[in-house]
Each structure stands twice: as structure tokens, then as C-alpha cells.
JSON list of C-alpha atoms in Angstrom, two decimals:
[
{"chain": "A", "resi": 17, "resn": "MET", "atom": "CA", "xyz": [102.68, 96.72, 117.05]},
{"chain": "A", "resi": 18, "resn": "ALA", "atom": "CA", "xyz": [104.91, 99.77, 117.13]},
{"chain": "A", "resi": 19, "resn": "ILE", "atom": "CA", "xyz": [104.40, 103.07, 118.95]},
{"chain": "A", "resi": 20, "resn": "ILE", "atom": "CA", "xyz": [105.26, 106.43, 117.42]},
{"chain": "A", "resi": 21, "resn": "PHE", "atom": "CA", "xyz": [105.59, 109.43, 119.72]},
{"chain": "A", "resi": 22, "resn": "PHE", "atom": "CA", "xyz": [105.37, 112.56, 117.58]},
{"chain": "A", "resi": 23, "resn": "ASN", "atom": "CA", "xyz": [105.77, 115.93, 119.31]},
{"chain": "A", "resi": 24, "resn": "ASP", "atom": "CA", "xyz": [103.15, 115.67, 122.11]},
{"chain": "A", "resi": 25, "resn": "ASN", "atom": "CA", "xyz": [101.05, 112.89, 120.52]},
{"chain": "A", "resi": 26, "resn": "SER", "atom": "CA", "xyz": [101.40, 109.13, 120.23]},
{"chain": "A", "resi": 27, "resn": "ILE", "atom": "CA", "xyz": [99.88, 106.48, 118.02]},
{"chain": "A", "resi": 28, "resn": "GLU", "atom": "CA", "xyz": [100.10, 102.70, 117.91]},
{"chain": "A", "resi": 29, "resn": "VAL", "atom": "CA", "xyz": [100.65, 101.33, 114.42]},
{"chain": "A", "resi": 30, "resn": "PRO", "atom": "CA", "xyz": [101.30, 97.92, 112.85]},
{"chain": "A", "resi": 31, "resn": "GLU", "atom": "CA", "xyz": [104.97, 97.02, 112.36]},
{"chain": "A", "resi": 32, "resn": "ASN", "atom": "CA", "xyz": [106.43, 98.14, 109.01]},
{"chain": "A", "resi": 33, "resn": "SER", "atom": "CA", "xyz": [103.99, 101.07, 108.80]},
{"chain": "A", "resi": 34, "resn": "SER", "atom": "CA", "xyz": [104.69, 104.35, 107.08]},
{"chain": "A", "resi": 35, "resn": "ILE", "atom": "CA", "xyz": [105.37, 107.17, 109.52]},
{"chain": "A", "resi": 36, "resn": "ILE", "atom": "CA", "xyz": [103.70, 109.68, 107.21]},
{"chain": "A", "resi": 37, "resn": "GLU", "atom": "CA", "xyz": [100.47, 107.67, 107.34]},
{"chain": "A", "resi": 38, "resn": "ALA", "atom": "CA", "xyz": [100.59, 107.62, 111.14]},
{"chain": "A", "resi": 39, "resn": "CYS", "atom": "CA", "xyz": [101.17, 111.38, 111.26]},
{"chain": "A", "resi": 40, "resn": "GLU", "atom": "CA", "xyz": [98.22, 111.96, 108.94]},
{"chain": "A", "resi": 41, "resn": "GLN", "atom": "CA", "xyz": [96.06, 109.99, 111.39]},
{"chain": "A", "resi": 42, "resn": "LEU", "atom": "CA", "xyz": [97.13, 112.54, 114.02]},
{"chain": "A", "resi": 43, "resn": "GLY", "atom": "CA", "xyz": [96.06, 115.39, 111.73]},
{"chain": "A", "resi": 44, "resn": "ILE", "atom": "CA", "xyz": [99.60, 116.36, 110.71]},
{"chain": "A", "resi": 45, "resn": "SER", "atom": "CA", "xyz": [100.09, 117.08, 107.02]},
{"chain": "A", "resi": 46, "resn": "PHE", "atom": "CA", "xyz": [103.21, 117.53, 104.93]},
{"chain": "A", "resi": 47, "resn": "GLY", "atom": "CA", "xyz": [104.26, 118.92, 101.55]},
{"chain": "A", "resi": 48, "resn": "CYS", "atom": "CA", "xyz": [105.30, 116.87, 98.52]},
{"chain": "A", "resi": 49, "resn": "MET", "atom": "CA", "xyz": [105.65, 113.46, 100.27]},
{"chain": "A", "resi": 50, "resn": "ASN", "atom": "CA", "xyz": [108.51, 112.59, 97.91]},
{"chain": "A", "resi": 51, "resn": "GLY", "atom": "CA", "xyz": [111.49, 113.72, 99.98]},
{"chain": "A", "resi": 52, "resn": "PHE", "atom": "CA", "xyz": [112.19, 116.89, 98.01]},
{"chain": "A", "resi": 53, "resn": "CYS", "atom": "CA", "xyz": [110.51, 119.74, 99.92]},
{"chain": "A", "resi": 54, "resn": "ARG", "atom": "CA", "xyz": [111.95, 118.65, 103.30]},
{"chain": "A", "resi": 55, "resn": "THR", "atom": "CA", "xyz": [108.98, 119.98, 105.27]},
{"chain": "A", "resi": 56, "resn": "CYS", "atom": "CA", "xyz": [108.80, 116.59, 107.00]},
{"chain": "A", "resi": 57, "resn": "GLU", "atom": "CA", "xyz": [112.42, 116.67, 108.17]},
{"chain": "A", "resi": 58, "resn": "ALA", "atom": "CA", "xyz": [112.49, 115.51, 111.79]},
{"chain": "A", "resi": 59, "resn": "TYR", "atom": "CA", "xyz": [114.74, 114.68, 114.70]},
{"chain": "A", "resi": 60, "resn": "ILE", "atom": "CA", "xyz": [114.63, 111.01, 115.68]},
{"chain": "A", "resi": 61, "resn": "LEU", "atom": "CA", "xyz": [114.99, 111.33, 119.45]},
{"chain": "A", "resi": 62, "resn": "GLU", "atom": "CA", "xyz": [114.61, 107.65, 120.28]},
{"chain": "A", "resi": 63, "resn": "GLY", "atom": "CA", "xyz": [114.32, 104.38, 118.38]},
{"chain": "A", "resi": 64, "resn": "TYR", "atom": "CA", "xyz": [116.41, 105.27, 115.33]},
{"chain": "A", "resi": 65, "resn": "GLU", "atom": "CA", "xyz": [117.35, 101.59, 115.09]},
{"chain": "A", "resi": 66, "resn": "ASN", "atom": "CA", "xyz": [113.66, 100.71, 114.70]},
{"chain": "A", "resi": 67, "resn": "LEU", "atom": "CA", "xyz": [113.33, 102.64, 111.42]},
{"chain": "A", "resi": 68, "resn": "SER", "atom": "CA", "xyz": [113.88, 101.54, 107.85]},
{"chain": "A", "resi": 69, "resn": "PRO", "atom": "CA", "xyz": [117.37, 102.19, 106.41]},
{"chain": "A", "resi": 70, "resn": "LEU", "atom": "CA", "xyz": [118.05, 105.70, 105.11]},
{"chain": "A", "resi": 71, "resn": "THR", "atom": "CA", "xyz": [117.03, 106.39, 101.55]},
{"chain": "A", "resi": 72, "resn": "GLU", "atom": "CA", "xyz": [119.23, 108.22, 99.06]},
{"chain": "A", "resi": 73, "resn": "LYS", "atom": "CA", "xyz": [117.15, 111.36, 99.66]},
{"chain": "A", "resi": 74, "resn": "GLU", "atom": "CA", "xyz": [118.04, 111.22, 103.36]},
{"chain": "A", "resi": 75, "resn": "SER", "atom": "CA", "xyz": [121.77, 110.70, 102.86]},
{"chain": "A", "resi": 76, "resn": "MET", "atom": "CA", "xyz": [122.66, 114.37, 103.41]},
{"chain": "A", "resi": 77, "resn": "LEU", "atom": "CA", "xyz": [120.91, 114.59, 106.79]},
{"chain": "A", "resi": 78, "resn": "LYS", "atom": "CA", "xyz": [122.73, 114.61, 110.11]},
{"chain": "A", "resi": 79, "resn": "ASP", "atom": "CA", "xyz": [122.76, 111.60, 112.43]},
{"chain": "A", "resi": 80, "resn": "ASN", "atom": "CA", "xyz": [119.40, 110.94, 114.07]},
{"chain": "A", "resi": 81, "resn": "GLU", "atom": "CA", "xyz": [117.45, 112.93, 111.49]},
{"chain": "A", "resi": 82, "resn": "GLY", "atom": "CA", "xyz": [115.05, 111.62, 108.88]},
{"chain": "A", "resi": 83, "resn": "LEU", "atom": "CA", "xyz": [112.47, 112.55, 106.29]},
{"chain": "A", "resi": 84, "resn": "LEU", "atom": "CA", "xyz": [109.18, 111.26, 107.65]},
{"chain": "A", "resi": 85, "resn": "CYS", "atom": "CA", "xyz": [107.74, 110.67, 104.19]},
{"chain": "A", "resi": 86, "resn": "GLN", "atom": "CA", "xyz": [110.60, 108.24, 103.50]},
{"chain": "A", "resi": 87, "resn": "CYS", "atom": "CA", "xyz": [110.53, 106.24, 106.78]},
{"chain": "A", "resi": 88, "resn": "THR", "atom": "CA", "xyz": [108.73, 103.18, 107.99]},
{"chain": "A", "resi": 89, "resn": "VAL", "atom": "CA", "xyz": [108.80, 101.97, 111.56]},
{"chain": "A", "resi": 90, "resn": "ASN", "atom": "CA", "xyz": [109.90, 98.34, 111.64]},
{"chain": "A", "resi": 91, "resn": "LYS", "atom": "CA", "xyz": [109.08, 97.62, 115.28]},
{"chain": "A", "resi": 92, "resn": "GLY", "atom": "CA", "xyz": [109.21, 98.98, 118.79]},
{"chain": "A", "resi": 93, "resn": "LEU", "atom": "CA", "xyz": [109.07, 102.57, 119.87]},
{"chain": "A", "resi": 94, "resn": "ILE", "atom": "CA", "xyz": [110.25, 105.71, 118.15]},
{"chain": "A", "resi": 95, "resn": "ARG", "atom": "CA", "xyz": [110.15, 109.29, 119.38]},
{"chain": "A", "resi": 96, "resn": "ILE", "atom": "CA", "xyz": [110.14, 112.04, 116.75]},
{"chain": "A", "resi": 97, "resn": "LYS", "atom": "CA", "xyz": [110.18, 115.84, 116.84]},
{"chain": "A", "resi": 98, "resn": "GLN", "atom": "CA", "xyz": [109.42, 117.69, 113.63]},
{"chain": "A", "resi": 99, "resn": "LYS", "atom": "CA", "xyz": [112.02, 120.31, 112.68]},
{"chain": "A", "resi": 100, "resn": "TYR", "atom": "CA", "xyz": [109.71, 122.62, 110.77]},
{"chain": "A", "resi": 101, "resn": "LEU", "atom": "CA", "xyz": [106.22, 122.84, 112.20]},
{"chain": "A", "resi": 102, "resn": "ASN", "atom": "CA", "xyz": [103.38, 123.57, 109.77]}
]
């Protein structure tokens, strides 16, 4: 199992789970879910090494940032803070 801490919430998910699916379980919704609108852009505060490799759509982001619709959590713990709150 992996644990995702998102803003002030946390959720335990199976390894290799989509972060966007976990956020939806917490009642957090996003825009296009294809990496274009960037409403799901987030700071990865902890556990960056536990995420899937960056996609091409994430290549222009700064270090320790990601697009939640593009990420899966491979294992362990990650701590995320959304850049643009809905």
C-alpha cells in the first residue's frame, strides 16, 4: 500500500495507483485530465522518488512539481500540495 497526503487529507491506496483517482475519492476534481489544462499542477513536497517517471506533458515543470492526472504512486508515501485550488 501507498499513502498519499494531499493538502490536509490523506488516503491509503494500492501501489501503482493513479493519483487523480485517489484525489477524486477525497472529493477533489480536476479539469481535462489529459495534462493540457494544468489545473492539477501540484508541488510534490515529499516522496517524489515514489512517483512514476515524468511524462512528456510534465517536462516543462520545475523540479518537484507534477501534473496529478499524469502521475501514479509506485510505493511508499507522497505528500502533495495543489498549486491552483478549485
